[in-house]
Tab-separated table of C-alpha atoms in Angstrom:
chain	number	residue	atom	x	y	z
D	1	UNK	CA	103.176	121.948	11.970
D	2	UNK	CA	100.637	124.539	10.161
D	3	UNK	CA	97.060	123.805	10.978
D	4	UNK	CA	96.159	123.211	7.375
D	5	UNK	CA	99.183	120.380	7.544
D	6	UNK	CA	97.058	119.351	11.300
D	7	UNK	CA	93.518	119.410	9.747
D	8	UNK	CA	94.889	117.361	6.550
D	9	UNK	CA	96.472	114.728	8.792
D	10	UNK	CA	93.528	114.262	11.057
D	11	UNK	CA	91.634	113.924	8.167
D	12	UNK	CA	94.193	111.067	6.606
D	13	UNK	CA	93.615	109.607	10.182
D	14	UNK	CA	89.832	109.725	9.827
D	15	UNK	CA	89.174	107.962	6.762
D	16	UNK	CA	89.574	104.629	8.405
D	17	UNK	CA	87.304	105.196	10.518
D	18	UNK	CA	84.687	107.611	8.440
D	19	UNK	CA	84.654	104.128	6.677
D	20	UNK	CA	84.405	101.320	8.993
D	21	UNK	CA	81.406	103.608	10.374
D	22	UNK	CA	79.898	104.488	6.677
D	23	UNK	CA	80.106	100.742	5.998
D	24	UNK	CA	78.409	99.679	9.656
D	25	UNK	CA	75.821	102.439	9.125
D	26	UNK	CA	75.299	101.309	5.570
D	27	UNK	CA	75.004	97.628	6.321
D	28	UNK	CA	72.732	98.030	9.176
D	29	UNK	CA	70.418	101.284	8.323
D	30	UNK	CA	71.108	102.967	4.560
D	31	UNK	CA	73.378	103.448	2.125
D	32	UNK	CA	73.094	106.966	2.165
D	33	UNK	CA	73.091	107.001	5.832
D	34	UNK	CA	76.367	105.653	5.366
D	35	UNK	CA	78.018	108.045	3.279
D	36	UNK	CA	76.581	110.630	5.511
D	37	UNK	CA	78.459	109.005	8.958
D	38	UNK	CA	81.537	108.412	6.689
D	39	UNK	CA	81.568	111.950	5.809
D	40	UNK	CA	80.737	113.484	9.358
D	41	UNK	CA	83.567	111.011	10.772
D	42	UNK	CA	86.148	111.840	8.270
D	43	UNK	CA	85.616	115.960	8.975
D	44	UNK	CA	85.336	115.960	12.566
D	45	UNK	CA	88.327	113.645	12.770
D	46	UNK	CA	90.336	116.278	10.850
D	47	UNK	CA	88.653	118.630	13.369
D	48	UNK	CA	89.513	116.717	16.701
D	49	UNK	CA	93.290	115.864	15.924
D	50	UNK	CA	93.819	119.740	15.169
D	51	UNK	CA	92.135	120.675	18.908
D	52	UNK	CA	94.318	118.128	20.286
D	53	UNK	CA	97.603	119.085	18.408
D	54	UNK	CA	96.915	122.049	19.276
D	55	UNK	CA	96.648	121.949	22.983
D	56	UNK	CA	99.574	119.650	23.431
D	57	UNK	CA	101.771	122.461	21.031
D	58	UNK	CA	99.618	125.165	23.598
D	59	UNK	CA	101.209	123.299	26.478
D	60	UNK	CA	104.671	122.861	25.339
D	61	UNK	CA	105.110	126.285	23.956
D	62	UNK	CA	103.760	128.120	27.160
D	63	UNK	CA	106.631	126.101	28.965
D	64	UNK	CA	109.456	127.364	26.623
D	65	UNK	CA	107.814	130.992	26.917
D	66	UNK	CA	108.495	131.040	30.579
D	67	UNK	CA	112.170	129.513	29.898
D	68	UNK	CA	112.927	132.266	27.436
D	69	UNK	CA	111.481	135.000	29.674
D	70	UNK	CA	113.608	133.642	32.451
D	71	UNK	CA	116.768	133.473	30.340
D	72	UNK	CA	116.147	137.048	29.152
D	73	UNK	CA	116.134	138.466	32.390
D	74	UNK	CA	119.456	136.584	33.568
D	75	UNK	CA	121.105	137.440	30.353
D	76	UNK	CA	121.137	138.566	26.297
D	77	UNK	CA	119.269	136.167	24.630
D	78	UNK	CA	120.707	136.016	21.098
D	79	UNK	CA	118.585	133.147	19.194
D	80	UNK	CA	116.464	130.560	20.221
D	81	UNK	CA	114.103	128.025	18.184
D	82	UNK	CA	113.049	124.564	17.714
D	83	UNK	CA	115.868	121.815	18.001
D	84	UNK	CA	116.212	117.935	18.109
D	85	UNK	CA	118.933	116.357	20.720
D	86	UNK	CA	120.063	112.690	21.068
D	87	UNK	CA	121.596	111.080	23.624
D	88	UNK	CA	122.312	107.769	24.297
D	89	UNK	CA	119.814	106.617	21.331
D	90	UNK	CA	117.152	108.733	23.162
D	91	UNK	CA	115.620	111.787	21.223
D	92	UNK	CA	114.425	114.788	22.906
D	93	UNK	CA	112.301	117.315	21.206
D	94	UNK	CA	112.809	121.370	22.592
D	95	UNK	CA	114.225	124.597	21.803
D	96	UNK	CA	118.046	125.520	21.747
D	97	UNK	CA	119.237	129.158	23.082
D	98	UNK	CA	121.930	131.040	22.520
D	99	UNK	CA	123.049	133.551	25.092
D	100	UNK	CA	125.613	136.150	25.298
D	101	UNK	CA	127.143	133.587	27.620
D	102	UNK	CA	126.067	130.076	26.963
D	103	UNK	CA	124.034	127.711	25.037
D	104	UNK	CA	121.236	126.046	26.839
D	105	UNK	CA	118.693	123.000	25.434
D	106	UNK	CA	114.694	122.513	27.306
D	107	UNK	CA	113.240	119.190	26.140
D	108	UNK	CA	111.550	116.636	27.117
D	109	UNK	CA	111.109	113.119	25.229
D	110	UNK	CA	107.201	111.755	24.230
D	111	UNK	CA	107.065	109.733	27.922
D	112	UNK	CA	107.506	112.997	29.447
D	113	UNK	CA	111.382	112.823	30.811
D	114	UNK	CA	112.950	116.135	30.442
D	115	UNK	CA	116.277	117.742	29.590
D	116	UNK	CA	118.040	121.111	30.425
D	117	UNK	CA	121.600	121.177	28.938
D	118	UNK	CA	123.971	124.475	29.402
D	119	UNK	CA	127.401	124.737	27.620
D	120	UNK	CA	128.970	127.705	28.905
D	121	UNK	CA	130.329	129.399	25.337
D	122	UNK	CA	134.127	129.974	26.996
D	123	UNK	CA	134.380	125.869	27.241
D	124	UNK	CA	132.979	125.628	23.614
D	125	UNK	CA	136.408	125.065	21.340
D	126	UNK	CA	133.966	124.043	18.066
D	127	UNK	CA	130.685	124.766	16.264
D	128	UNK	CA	130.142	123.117	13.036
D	129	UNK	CA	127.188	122.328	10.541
D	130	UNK	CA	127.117	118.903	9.729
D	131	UNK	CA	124.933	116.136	7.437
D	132	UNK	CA	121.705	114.870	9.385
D	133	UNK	CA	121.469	111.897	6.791
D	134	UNK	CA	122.203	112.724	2.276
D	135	UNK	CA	119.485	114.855	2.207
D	136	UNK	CA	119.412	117.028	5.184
D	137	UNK	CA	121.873	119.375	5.987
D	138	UNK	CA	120.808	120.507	9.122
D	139	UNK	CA	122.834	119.359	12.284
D	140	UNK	CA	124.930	121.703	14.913
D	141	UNK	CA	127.586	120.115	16.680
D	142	UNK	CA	129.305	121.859	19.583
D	143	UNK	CA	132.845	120.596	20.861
D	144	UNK	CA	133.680	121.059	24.621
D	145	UNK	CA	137.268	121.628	25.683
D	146	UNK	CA	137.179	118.074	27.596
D	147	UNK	CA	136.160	116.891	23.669
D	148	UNK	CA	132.985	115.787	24.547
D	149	UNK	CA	129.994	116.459	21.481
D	150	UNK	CA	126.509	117.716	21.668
D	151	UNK	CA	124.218	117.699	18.264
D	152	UNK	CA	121.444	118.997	17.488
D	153	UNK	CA	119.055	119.177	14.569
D	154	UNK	CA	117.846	122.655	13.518
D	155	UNK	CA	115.448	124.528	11.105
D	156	UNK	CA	118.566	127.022	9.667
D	157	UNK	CA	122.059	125.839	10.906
D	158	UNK	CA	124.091	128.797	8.817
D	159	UNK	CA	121.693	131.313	11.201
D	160	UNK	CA	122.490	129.861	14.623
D	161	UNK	CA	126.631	129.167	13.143
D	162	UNK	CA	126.468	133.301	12.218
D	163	UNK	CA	124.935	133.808	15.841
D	164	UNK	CA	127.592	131.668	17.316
D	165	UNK	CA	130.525	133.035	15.463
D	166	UNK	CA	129.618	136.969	16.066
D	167	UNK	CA	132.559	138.665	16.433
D	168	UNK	CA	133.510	140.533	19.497
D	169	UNK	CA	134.920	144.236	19.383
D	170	UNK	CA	138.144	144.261	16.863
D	171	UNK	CA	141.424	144.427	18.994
D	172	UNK	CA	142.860	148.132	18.182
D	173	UNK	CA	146.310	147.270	15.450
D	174	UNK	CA	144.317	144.352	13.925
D	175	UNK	CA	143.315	143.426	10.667
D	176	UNK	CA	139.678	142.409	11.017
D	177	UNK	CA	139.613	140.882	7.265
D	178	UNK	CA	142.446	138.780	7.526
C-alpha cells in the first residue's frame, strides 16, 4: 500500500469521526468551532492510520529482511516478493522465495500464527498460473510428486513461472528449441 493510498484511507476512516466531533463541538460550543474539530479530526486521522500502517509494514518487513538474508547465505536466492497462501480456509499473508534449490513461504495470519513452508524444487512435478476468481489472473500452483497442491496469490505470476522454468545448461547433441 503507497502512503498516499494510507493517508487517503485514514482519512476515509476519519470522517466519521471528524463529524460526530464537529457536530458535538458545534452543538455544545460553535458552529465554527465545529468545522474546525471536524477538520483537525479528519487530517490527523489520515495522519495516525499512516504512522500505524506504517509501523506494523516496518515490523513485518524487517522480519522478511532477516529471512531473505538468511536464505541468501544458505543458498541462490532467485526471486522473492509478496504472496497470499491458504490452507485449510485459513489465509496467510508473507513473501514466497525461490531458490536455486527450493521454494520456501514466511507468513503469518492477522492473530499472529505463523507459517514457513519449503518445497524442495526436485519433488516439484508442476508449476502453473491459474484464475484467482474472472478477473484476476494471478495464482501459482505447485504440484508435489505425492500430488499434493500449494497456491499462492502473486503480484506477476508469468515472472515467478519464467524464474521457475529457467533452464539448466543444454545437454551437448540436443536441440534446445525443440
Amino acid at each position: 500500500m503507497t502512503r498516499k493510498n494510507q493517508i487517503l484511507l485514514g482519512t476515509l476512516y476519519g470522517m466519521p469521526f471528524g463529524a460526530i466531533c464537529g457536530v458535538l463541538v458545534g452543538f455544545l460550543v460553535n458552529i465554527w468551532l465545529g468545522i474546525a474539530a471536524f477538520a483537525v479530526v479528519f487530517v490527523l486521522s489520515g495522519w495516525g492510520f499512516l504512522a500505524l500502517t506504517m509501523k506494523s509494514a516496518r515490523k513485518q518487513q524487517s522480519r522478511y529482511a532477516e529471512l531473505k538474508e538468511e536464505i541468501a547465505g544458505e543458498t541462490e536466492l532467485k526471486l522473492d516478493g509478496l504472496a497470499n497462501y491458504e490452507r485449510g480456509g485459513k489465509l496467510y499473508q508473507g513473501r514466497l522465495f525461490l531458490t536455486g534449490d527450493s521454494v520456501l513461504f514466511a507468513g503469518c495470519r492477522k492473530g499472529g500464527e505463523e507459517i514457513r513452508l519449503e518445497l524442495p524444487l526436485p519433488e516439484l512435478v508442476q508449476a502453473v498460473q491459474y484464475s484467482v476468481n474472472e478477473y484476476l489472473n494471478t495464482g501459482l500452483r505447485f504440484r508435489k510428486r505425492d500430488g499434493s497442491v500449494y497456491s499462492f496469490v502473486v503480484e506477476d505470476p508469468d515472472e515467478w513461472l519464467a524464474a521457475f522454468k529457467t533452464p539448466g545448461p543444454v545437454p551437448p547433441g540436443s536441440d534446445p528449441t525443440r
